[in-house]
Amino acid sequence: MELVFIGFGEAAFHMAKGLKGEGAISLGAFDAFKDDAKAGPLIVQRAQQAQVTLFDTIEEACREARFVVCLTSASSALALAERILPLLKDGQHYIDMNSAAPTVKQAIERLPRAAG
């Protein structure tokens, strides 16, 4: 899996469609609301439309991804980075695209990472 989105809302969906339109790239996503009665059907429908593999857990989603792109809410940016960064190994890249405040971005930058 080349790129995995954490959060598969409006922005991730449109980015996935654009990336798929540019060529063969393997895309995946994890969204905490995938099984939600209200939001889940739209997430699943959009994943199918954009040819994105939906994962059941963050751990599963991050396991083989080259790039992990976090596109959730600003309020969850730091907590998700704290959860995801320890899962990543050498050669994987974490990209935070949340609209969090600069202080949150700086806190994410200070989080420990695996060597490499």
PDB file of N, CA and C in Angstrom, residues 9-87:
ATOM      1  N   GLY A   9     -12.898  11.376   5.025  1.00  0.00           N
ATOM      2  CA  GLY A   9     -13.990  12.319   4.824  1.00  0.00           C
ATOM      3  C   GLY A   9     -13.886  12.969   3.457  1.00  0.00           C
ATOM      4  N   GLU A  10     -14.477  14.124   3.341  1.00  0.00           N
ATOM      5  CA  GLU A  10     -14.559  14.849   2.069  1.00  0.00           C
ATOM      6  C   GLU A  10     -13.187  15.090   1.433  1.00  0.00           C
ATOM      7  N   ALA A  11     -12.249  15.628   2.204  1.00  0.00           N
ATOM      8  CA  ALA A  11     -10.928  15.953   1.648  1.00  0.00           C
ATOM      9  C   ALA A  11     -10.189  14.706   1.180  1.00  0.00           C
ATOM     10  N   ALA A  12     -10.147  13.677   2.010  1.00  0.00           N
ATOM     11  CA  ALA A  12      -9.442  12.444   1.642  1.00  0.00           C
ATOM     12  C   ALA A  12     -10.081  11.795   0.419  1.00  0.00           C
ATOM     13  N   PHE A  13     -11.397  11.798   0.362  1.00  0.00           N
ATOM     14  CA  PHE A  13     -12.108  11.216  -0.780  1.00  0.00           C
ATOM     15  C   PHE A  13     -11.698  11.899  -2.082  1.00  0.00           C
ATOM     16  N   HIS A  14     -11.699  13.221  -2.101  1.00  0.00           N
ATOM     17  CA  HIS A  14     -11.358  13.947  -3.320  1.00  0.00           C
ATOM     18  C   HIS A  14      -9.874  13.805  -3.664  1.00  0.00           C
ATOM     19  N   MET A  15      -9.027  13.756  -2.665  1.00  0.00           N
ATOM     20  CA  MET A  15      -7.612  13.521  -2.927  1.00  0.00           C
ATOM     21  C   MET A  15      -7.409  12.126  -3.521  1.00  0.00           C
ATOM     22  N   ALA A  16      -8.093  11.129  -2.975  1.00  0.00           N
ATOM     23  CA  ALA A  16      -7.976   9.758  -3.475  1.00  0.00           C
ATOM     24  C   ALA A  16      -8.426   9.678  -4.937  1.00  0.00           C
ATOM     25  N   LYS A  17      -9.542  10.311  -5.245  1.00  0.00           N
ATOM     26  CA  LYS A  17     -10.025  10.302  -6.633  1.00  0.00           C
ATOM     27  C   LYS A  17      -8.996  10.932  -7.570  1.00  0.00           C
ATOM     28  N   GLY A  18      -8.404  12.031  -7.148  1.00  0.00           N
ATOM     29  CA  GLY A  18      -7.398  12.698  -7.957  1.00  0.00           C
ATOM     30  C   GLY A  18      -6.149  11.854  -8.134  1.00  0.00           C
ATOM     31  N   LEU A  19      -5.703  11.227  -7.061  1.00  0.00           N
ATOM     32  CA  LEU A  19      -4.523  10.373  -7.149  1.00  0.00           C
ATOM     33  C   LEU A  19      -4.769   9.171  -8.048  1.00  0.00           C
ATOM     34  N   LYS A  20      -5.944   8.568  -7.936  1.00  0.00           N
ATOM     35  CA  LYS A  20      -6.286   7.427  -8.793  1.00  0.00           C
ATOM     36  C   LYS A  20      -6.351   7.858 -10.249  1.00  0.00           C
ATOM     37  N   GLY A  21      -6.806   9.076 -10.494  1.00  0.00           N
ATOM     38  CA  GLY A  21      -6.896   9.582 -11.849  1.00  0.00           C
ATOM     39  C   GLY A  21      -5.536   9.815 -12.486  1.00  0.00           C
ATOM     40  N   GLU A  22      -4.514   9.962 -11.652  1.00  0.00           N
ATOM     41  CA  GLU A  22      -3.158  10.207 -12.152  1.00  0.00           C
ATOM     42  C   GLU A  22      -2.411   8.921 -12.481  1.00  0.00           C
ATOM     43  N   GLY A  23      -2.935   7.787 -12.065  1.00  0.00           N
ATOM     44  CA  GLY A  23      -2.248   6.528 -12.369  1.00  0.00           C
ATOM     45  C   GLY A  23      -2.487   5.470 -11.316  1.00  0.00           C
ATOM     46  N   ALA A  24      -1.752   4.395 -11.484  1.00  0.00           N
ATOM     47  CA  ALA A  24      -1.921   3.243 -10.599  1.00  0.00           C
ATOM     48  C   ALA A  24      -1.171   3.469  -9.293  1.00  0.00           C
ATOM     49  N   ILE A  25      -1.908   3.744  -8.262  1.00  0.00           N
ATOM     50  CA  ILE A  25      -1.351   3.904  -6.929  1.00  0.00           C
ATOM     51  C   ILE A  25      -2.279   3.144  -5.982  1.00  0.00           C
ATOM     52  N   SER A  26      -1.692   2.398  -5.083  1.00  0.00           N
ATOM     53  CA  SER A  26      -2.537   1.650  -4.144  1.00  0.00           C
ATOM     54  C   SER A  26      -2.854   2.544  -2.950  1.00  0.00           C
ATOM     55  N   LEU A  27      -4.144   2.684  -2.670  1.00  0.00           N
ATOM     56  CA  LEU A  27      -4.618   3.568  -1.610  1.00  0.00           C
ATOM     57  C   LEU A  27      -5.436   2.785  -0.597  1.00  0.00           C
ATOM     58  N   GLY A  28      -5.299   3.186   0.654  1.00  0.00           N
ATOM     59  CA  GLY A  28      -6.099   2.609   1.720  1.00  0.00           C
ATOM     60  C   GLY A  28      -6.568   3.710   2.648  1.00  0.00           C
ATOM     61  N   ALA A  29      -7.429   3.341   3.580  1.00  0.00           N
ATOM     62  CA  ALA A  29      -7.928   4.321   4.545  1.00  0.00           C
ATOM     63  C   ALA A  29      -8.441   3.612   5.788  1.00  0.00           C
ATOM     64  N   PHE A  30      -8.350   4.336   6.881  1.00  0.00           N
ATOM     65  CA  PHE A  30      -9.025   3.946   8.111  1.00  0.00           C
ATOM     66  C   PHE A  30      -9.869   5.132   8.529  1.00  0.00           C
ATOM     67  N   ASP A  31     -11.119   4.872   8.842  1.00  0.00           N
ATOM     68  CA  ASP A  31     -11.993   5.915   9.363  1.00  0.00           C
ATOM     69  C   ASP A  31     -12.761   5.340  10.538  1.00  0.00           C
ATOM     70  N   ALA A  32     -12.664   5.992  11.671  1.00  0.00           N
ATOM     71  CA  ALA A  32     -13.308   5.515  12.897  1.00  0.00           C
ATOM     72  C   ALA A  32     -14.821   5.435  12.753  1.00  0.00           C
ATOM     73  N   PHE A  33     -15.386   6.116  11.766  1.00  0.00           N
ATOM     74  CA  PHE A  33     -16.834   6.128  11.584  1.00  0.00           C
ATOM     75  C   PHE A  33     -17.310   5.168  10.486  1.00  0.00           C
ATOM     76  N   LYS A  34     -16.441   4.308  10.021  1.00  0.00           N
ATOM     77  CA  LYS A  34     -16.786   3.379   8.931  1.00  0.00           C
ATOM     78  C   LYS A  34     -17.999   2.519   9.265  1.00  0.00           C
ATOM     79  N   ASP A  35     -18.130   2.128  10.523  1.00  0.00           N
ATOM     80  CA  ASP A  35     -19.243   1.267  10.927  1.00  0.00           C
ATOM     81  C   ASP A  35     -20.388   2.038  11.581  1.00  0.00           C
ATOM     82  N   ASP A  36     -20.307   3.359  11.564  1.00  0.00           N
ATOM     83  CA  ASP A  36     -21.353   4.203  12.132  1.00  0.00           C
ATOM     84  C   ASP A  36     -22.610   4.119  11.263  1.00  0.00           C
ATOM     85  N   ALA A  37     -23.757   4.002  11.906  1.00  0.00           N
ATOM     86  CA  ALA A  37     -25.017   3.841  11.172  1.00  0.00           C
ATOM     87  C   ALA A  37     -25.300   5.013  10.233  1.00  0.00           C
ATOM     88  N   LYS A  38     -24.915   6.214  10.634  1.00  0.00           N
ATOM     89  CA  LYS A  38     -25.204   7.391   9.818  1.00  0.00           C
ATOM     90  C   LYS A  38     -24.098   7.673   8.795  1.00  0.00           C
ATOM     91  N   ALA A  39     -22.852   7.745   9.251  1.00  0.00           N
ATOM     92  CA  ALA A  39     -21.743   8.131   8.371  1.00  0.00           C
ATOM     93  C   ALA A  39     -21.152   6.962   7.584  1.00  0.00           C
ATOM     94  N   GLY A  40     -21.234   5.773   8.123  1.00  0.00           N
ATOM     95  CA  GLY A  40     -20.580   4.612   7.541  1.00  0.00           C
ATOM     96  C   GLY A  40     -20.923   4.307   6.096  1.00  0.00           C
ATOM     97  N   PRO A  41     -22.206   4.281   5.720  1.00  0.00           N
ATOM     98  CA  PRO A  41     -22.535   3.950   4.327  1.00  0.00           C
ATOM     99  C   PRO A  41     -21.887   4.891   3.302  1.00  0.00           C
ATOM    100  N   LEU A  42     -21.808   6.172   3.607  1.00  0.00           N
ATOM    101  CA  LEU A  42     -21.182   7.120   2.683  1.00  0.00           C
ATOM    102  C   LEU A  42     -19.674   6.865   2.600  1.00  0.00           C
ATOM    103  N   ILE A  43     -19.045   6.584   3.725  1.00  0.00           N
ATOM    104  CA  ILE A  43     -17.608   6.292   3.732  1.00  0.00           C
ATOM    105  C   ILE A  43     -17.320   5.067   2.871  1.00  0.00           C
ATOM    106  N   VAL A  44     -18.099   4.020   3.052  1.00  0.00           N
ATOM    107  CA  VAL A  44     -17.911   2.781   2.281  1.00  0.00           C
ATOM    108  C   VAL A  44     -18.163   3.031   0.796  1.00  0.00           C
ATOM    109  N   GLN A  45     -19.218   3.754   0.487  1.00  0.00           N
ATOM    110  CA  GLN A  45     -19.545   4.056  -0.915  1.00  0.00           C
ATOM    111  C   GLN A  45     -18.417   4.846  -1.583  1.00  0.00           C
ATOM    112  N   ARG A  46     -17.921   5.852  -0.904  1.00  0.00           N
ATOM    113  CA  ARG A  46     -16.862   6.679  -1.477  1.00  0.00           C
ATOM    114  C   ARG A  46     -15.557   5.890  -1.618  1.00  0.00           C
ATOM    115  N   ALA A  47     -15.267   5.024  -0.668  1.00  0.00           N
ATOM    116  CA  ALA A  47     -14.061   4.196  -0.763  1.00  0.00           C
ATOM    117  C   ALA A  47     -14.135   3.296  -1.995  1.00  0.00           C
ATOM    118  N   GLN A  48     -15.300   2.720  -2.229  1.00  0.00           N
ATOM    119  CA  GLN A  48     -15.468   1.878  -3.415  1.00  0.00           C
ATOM    120  C   GLN A  48     -15.322   2.699  -4.688  1.00  0.00           C
ATOM    121  N   GLN A  49     -15.919   3.867  -4.695  1.00  0.00           N
ATOM    122  CA  GLN A  49     -15.866   4.740  -5.871  1.00  0.00           C
ATOM    123  C   GLN A  49     -14.429   5.163  -6.186  1.00  0.00           C
ATOM    124  N   ALA A  50     -13.640   5.441  -5.152  1.00  0.00           N
ATOM    125  CA  ALA A  50     -12.264   5.909  -5.336  1.00  0.00           C
ATOM    126  C   ALA A  50     -11.255   4.759  -5.355  1.00  0.00           C
ATOM    127  N   GLN A  51     -11.750   3.525  -5.272  1.00  0.00           N
ATOM    128  CA  GLN A  51     -10.896   2.334  -5.269  1.00  0.00           C
ATOM    129  C   GLN A  51      -9.897   2.359  -4.116  1.00  0.00           C
ATOM    130  N   VAL A  52     -10.423   2.634  -2.931  1.00  0.00           N
ATOM    131  CA  VAL A  52      -9.629   2.713  -1.709  1.00  0.00           C
ATOM    132  C   VAL A  52      -9.989   1.526  -0.823  1.00  0.00           C
ATOM    133  N   THR A  53      -8.985   0.819  -0.337  1.00  0.00           N
ATOM    134  CA  THR A  53      -9.191  -0.290   0.590  1.00  0.00           C
ATOM    135  C   THR A  53      -9.445   0.267   1.978  1.00  0.00           C
ATOM    136  N   LEU A  54     -10.561  -0.098   2.596  1.00  0.00           N
ATOM    137  CA  LEU A  54     -10.850   0.334   3.959  1.00  0.00           C
ATOM    138  C   LEU A  54     -10.329  -0.707   4.944  1.00  0.00           C
ATOM    139  N   PHE A  55      -9.623  -0.233   5.958  1.00  0.00           N
ATOM    140  CA  PHE A  55      -9.084  -1.105   6.998  1.00  0.00           C
ATOM    141  C   PHE A  55      -9.921  -0.976   8.264  1.00  0.00           C
ATOM    142  N   ASP A  56      -9.924  -2.035   9.058  1.00  0.00           N
ATOM    143  CA  ASP A  56     -10.708  -2.056  10.290  1.00  0.00           C
ATOM    144  C   ASP A  56     -10.007  -1.395  11.472  1.00  0.00           C
ATOM    145  N   THR A  57      -8.666  -1.331  11.438  1.00  0.00           N
ATOM    146  CA  THR A  57      -7.921  -0.726  12.549  1.00  0.00           C
ATOM    147  C   THR A  57      -6.830   0.197  12.007  1.00  0.00           C
ATOM    148  N   ILE A  58      -6.404   1.113  12.835  1.00  0.00           N
ATOM    149  CA  ILE A  58      -5.278   1.987  12.477  1.00  0.00           C
ATOM    150  C   ILE A  58      -4.029   1.149  12.287  1.00  0.00           C
ATOM    151  N   GLU A  59      -3.830   0.193  13.163  1.00  0.00           N
ATOM    152  CA  GLU A  59      -2.640  -0.652  13.085  1.00  0.00           C
ATOM    153  C   GLU A  59      -2.561  -1.371  11.735  1.00  0.00           C
ATOM    154  N   GLU A  60      -3.676  -1.930  11.318  1.00  0.00           N
ATOM    155  CA  GLU A  60      -3.748  -2.638  10.046  1.00  0.00           C
ATOM    156  C   GLU A  60      -3.478  -1.675   8.880  1.00  0.00           C
ATOM    157  N   ALA A  61      -4.051  -0.496   8.951  1.00  0.00           N
ATOM    158  CA  ALA A  61      -3.890   0.499   7.885  1.00  0.00           C
ATOM    159  C   ALA A  61      -2.439   0.948   7.751  1.00  0.00           C
ATOM    160  N   CYS A  62      -1.759   1.123   8.866  1.00  0.00           N
ATOM    161  CA  CYS A  62      -0.400   1.665   8.852  1.00  0.00           C
ATOM    162  C   CYS A  62       0.667   0.618   8.587  1.00  0.00           C
ATOM    163  N   ARG A  63       0.330  -0.629   8.737  1.00  0.00           N
ATOM    164  CA  ARG A  63       1.325  -1.706   8.693  1.00  0.00           C
ATOM    165  C   ARG A  63       2.253  -1.642   7.479  1.00  0.00           C
ATOM    166  N   GLU A  64       1.717  -1.495   6.299  1.00  0.00           N
ATOM    167  CA  GLU A  64       2.538  -1.556   5.095  1.00  0.00           C
ATOM    168  C   GLU A  64       2.542  -0.266   4.273  1.00  0.00           C
ATOM    169  N   ALA A  65       1.934   0.773   4.788  1.00  0.00           N
ATOM    170  CA  ALA A  65       1.837   2.019   4.018  1.00  0.00           C
ATOM    171  C   ALA A  65       3.185   2.723   3.927  1.00  0.00           C
ATOM    172  N   ARG A  66       3.476   3.219   2.770  1.00  0.00           N
ATOM    173  CA  ARG A  66       4.683   4.038   2.620  1.00  0.00           C
ATOM    174  C   ARG A  66       4.437   5.439   3.191  1.00  0.00           C
ATOM    175  N   PHE A  67       3.241   5.969   2.912  1.00  0.00           N
ATOM    176  CA  PHE A  67       2.854   7.285   3.420  1.00  0.00           C
ATOM    177  C   PHE A  67       1.559   7.144   4.207  1.00  0.00           C
ATOM    178  N   VAL A  68       1.534   7.705   5.417  1.00  0.00           N
ATOM    179  CA  VAL A  68       0.331   7.733   6.243  1.00  0.00           C
ATOM    180  C   VAL A  68      -0.083   9.197   6.335  1.00  0.00           C
ATOM    181  N   VAL A  69      -1.246   9.504   5.779  1.00  0.00           N
ATOM    182  CA  VAL A  69      -1.729  10.877   5.717  1.00  0.00           C
ATOM    183  C   VAL A  69      -2.899  11.032   6.672  1.00  0.00           C
ATOM    184  N   CYS A  70      -2.710  11.843   7.696  1.00  0.00           N
ATOM    185  CA  CYS A  70      -3.760  12.067   8.685  1.00  0.00           C
ATOM    186  C   CYS A  70      -4.585  13.280   8.259  1.00  0.00           C
ATOM    187  N   LEU A  71      -5.866  13.010   8.006  1.00  0.00           N
ATOM    188  CA  LEU A  71      -6.787  14.046   7.530  1.00  0.00           C
ATOM    189  C   LEU A  71      -8.076  13.933   8.326  1.00  0.00           C
ATOM    190  N   THR A  72      -7.990  14.278   9.586  1.00  0.00           N
ATOM    191  CA  THR A  72      -9.152  14.175  10.471  1.00  0.00           C
ATOM    192  C   THR A  72      -9.516  15.559  10.973  1.00  0.00           C
ATOM    193  N   SER A  73      -9.888  15.668  12.210  1.00  0.00           N
ATOM    194  CA  SER A  73     -10.213  16.975  12.778  1.00  0.00           C
ATOM    195  C   SER A  73      -9.010  17.522  13.538  1.00  0.00           C
ATOM    196  N   ALA A  74      -8.927  18.834  13.599  1.00  0.00           N
ATOM    197  CA  ALA A  74      -7.832  19.478  14.318  1.00  0.00           C
ATOM    198  C   ALA A  74      -7.782  19.033  15.774  1.00  0.00           C
ATOM    199  N   SER A  75      -8.936  18.789  16.355  1.00  0.00           N
ATOM    200  CA  SER A  75      -8.983  18.415  17.773  1.00  0.00           C
ATOM    201  C   SER A  75      -8.404  17.032  18.050  1.00  0.00           C
ATOM    202  N   SER A  76      -8.313  16.187  17.030  1.00  0.00           N
ATOM    203  CA  SER A  76      -7.777  14.841  17.252  1.00  0.00           C
ATOM    204  C   SER A  76      -6.364  14.664  16.686  1.00  0.00           C
ATOM    205  N   ALA A  77      -5.796  15.705  16.108  1.00  0.00           N
ATOM    206  CA  ALA A  77      -4.503  15.602  15.421  1.00  0.00           C
ATOM    207  C   ALA A  77      -3.390  15.089  16.330  1.00  0.00           C
ATOM    208  N   LEU A  78      -3.233  15.658  17.503  1.00  0.00           N
ATOM    209  CA  LEU A  78      -2.140  15.269  18.396  1.00  0.00           C
ATOM    210  C   LEU A  78      -2.343  13.851  18.926  1.00  0.00           C
ATOM    211  N   ALA A  79      -3.536  13.540  19.361  1.00  0.00           N
ATOM    212  CA  ALA A  79      -3.805  12.197  19.895  1.00  0.00           C
ATOM    213  C   ALA A  79      -3.568  11.123  18.831  1.00  0.00           C
ATOM    214  N   LEU A  80      -3.955  11.396  17.600  1.00  0.00           N
ATOM    215  CA  LEU A  80      -3.726  10.422  16.530  1.00  0.00           C
ATOM    216  C   LEU A  80      -2.242  10.285  16.213  1.00  0.00           C
ATOM    217  N   ALA A  81      -1.524  11.377  16.179  1.00  0.00           N
ATOM    218  CA  ALA A  81      -0.078  11.302  15.941  1.00  0.00           C
ATOM    219  C   ALA A  81       0.596  10.496  17.044  1.00  0.00           C
ATOM    220  N   GLU A  82       0.183  10.706  18.284  1.00  0.00           N
ATOM    221  CA  GLU A  82       0.747   9.936  19.408  1.00  0.00           C
ATOM    222  C   GLU A  82       0.469   8.446  19.254  1.00  0.00           C
ATOM    223  N   ARG A  83      -0.645   8.117  18.672  1.00  0.00           N
ATOM    224  CA  ARG A  83      -1.021   6.716  18.481  1.00  0.00           C
ATOM    225  C   ARG A  83      -0.325   6.101  17.258  1.00  0.00           C
ATOM    226  N   ILE A  84      -0.192   6.875  16.199  1.00  0.00           N
ATOM    227  CA  ILE A  84       0.317   6.344  14.932  1.00  0.00           C
ATOM    228  C   ILE A  84       1.840   6.302  14.865  1.00  0.00           C
ATOM    229  N   LEU A  85       2.510   7.339  15.300  1.00  0.00           N
ATOM    230  CA  LEU A  85       3.966   7.407  15.124  1.00  0.00           C
ATOM    231  C   LEU A  85       4.712   6.194  15.689  1.00  0.00           C
ATOM    232  N   PRO A  86       4.336   5.664  16.846  1.00  0.00           N
ATOM    233  CA  PRO A  86       5.038   4.468  17.331  1.00  0.00           C
ATOM    234  C   PRO A  86       4.826   3.227  16.454  1.00  0.00           C
ATOM    235  N   LEU A  87       3.813   3.234  15.619  1.00  0.00           N
ATOM    236  CA  LEU A  87       3.533   2.092  14.747  1.00  0.00           C
ATOM    237  C   LEU A  87       4.436   2.078  13.509  1.00  0.00           C
TER     238      LEU A  87
END
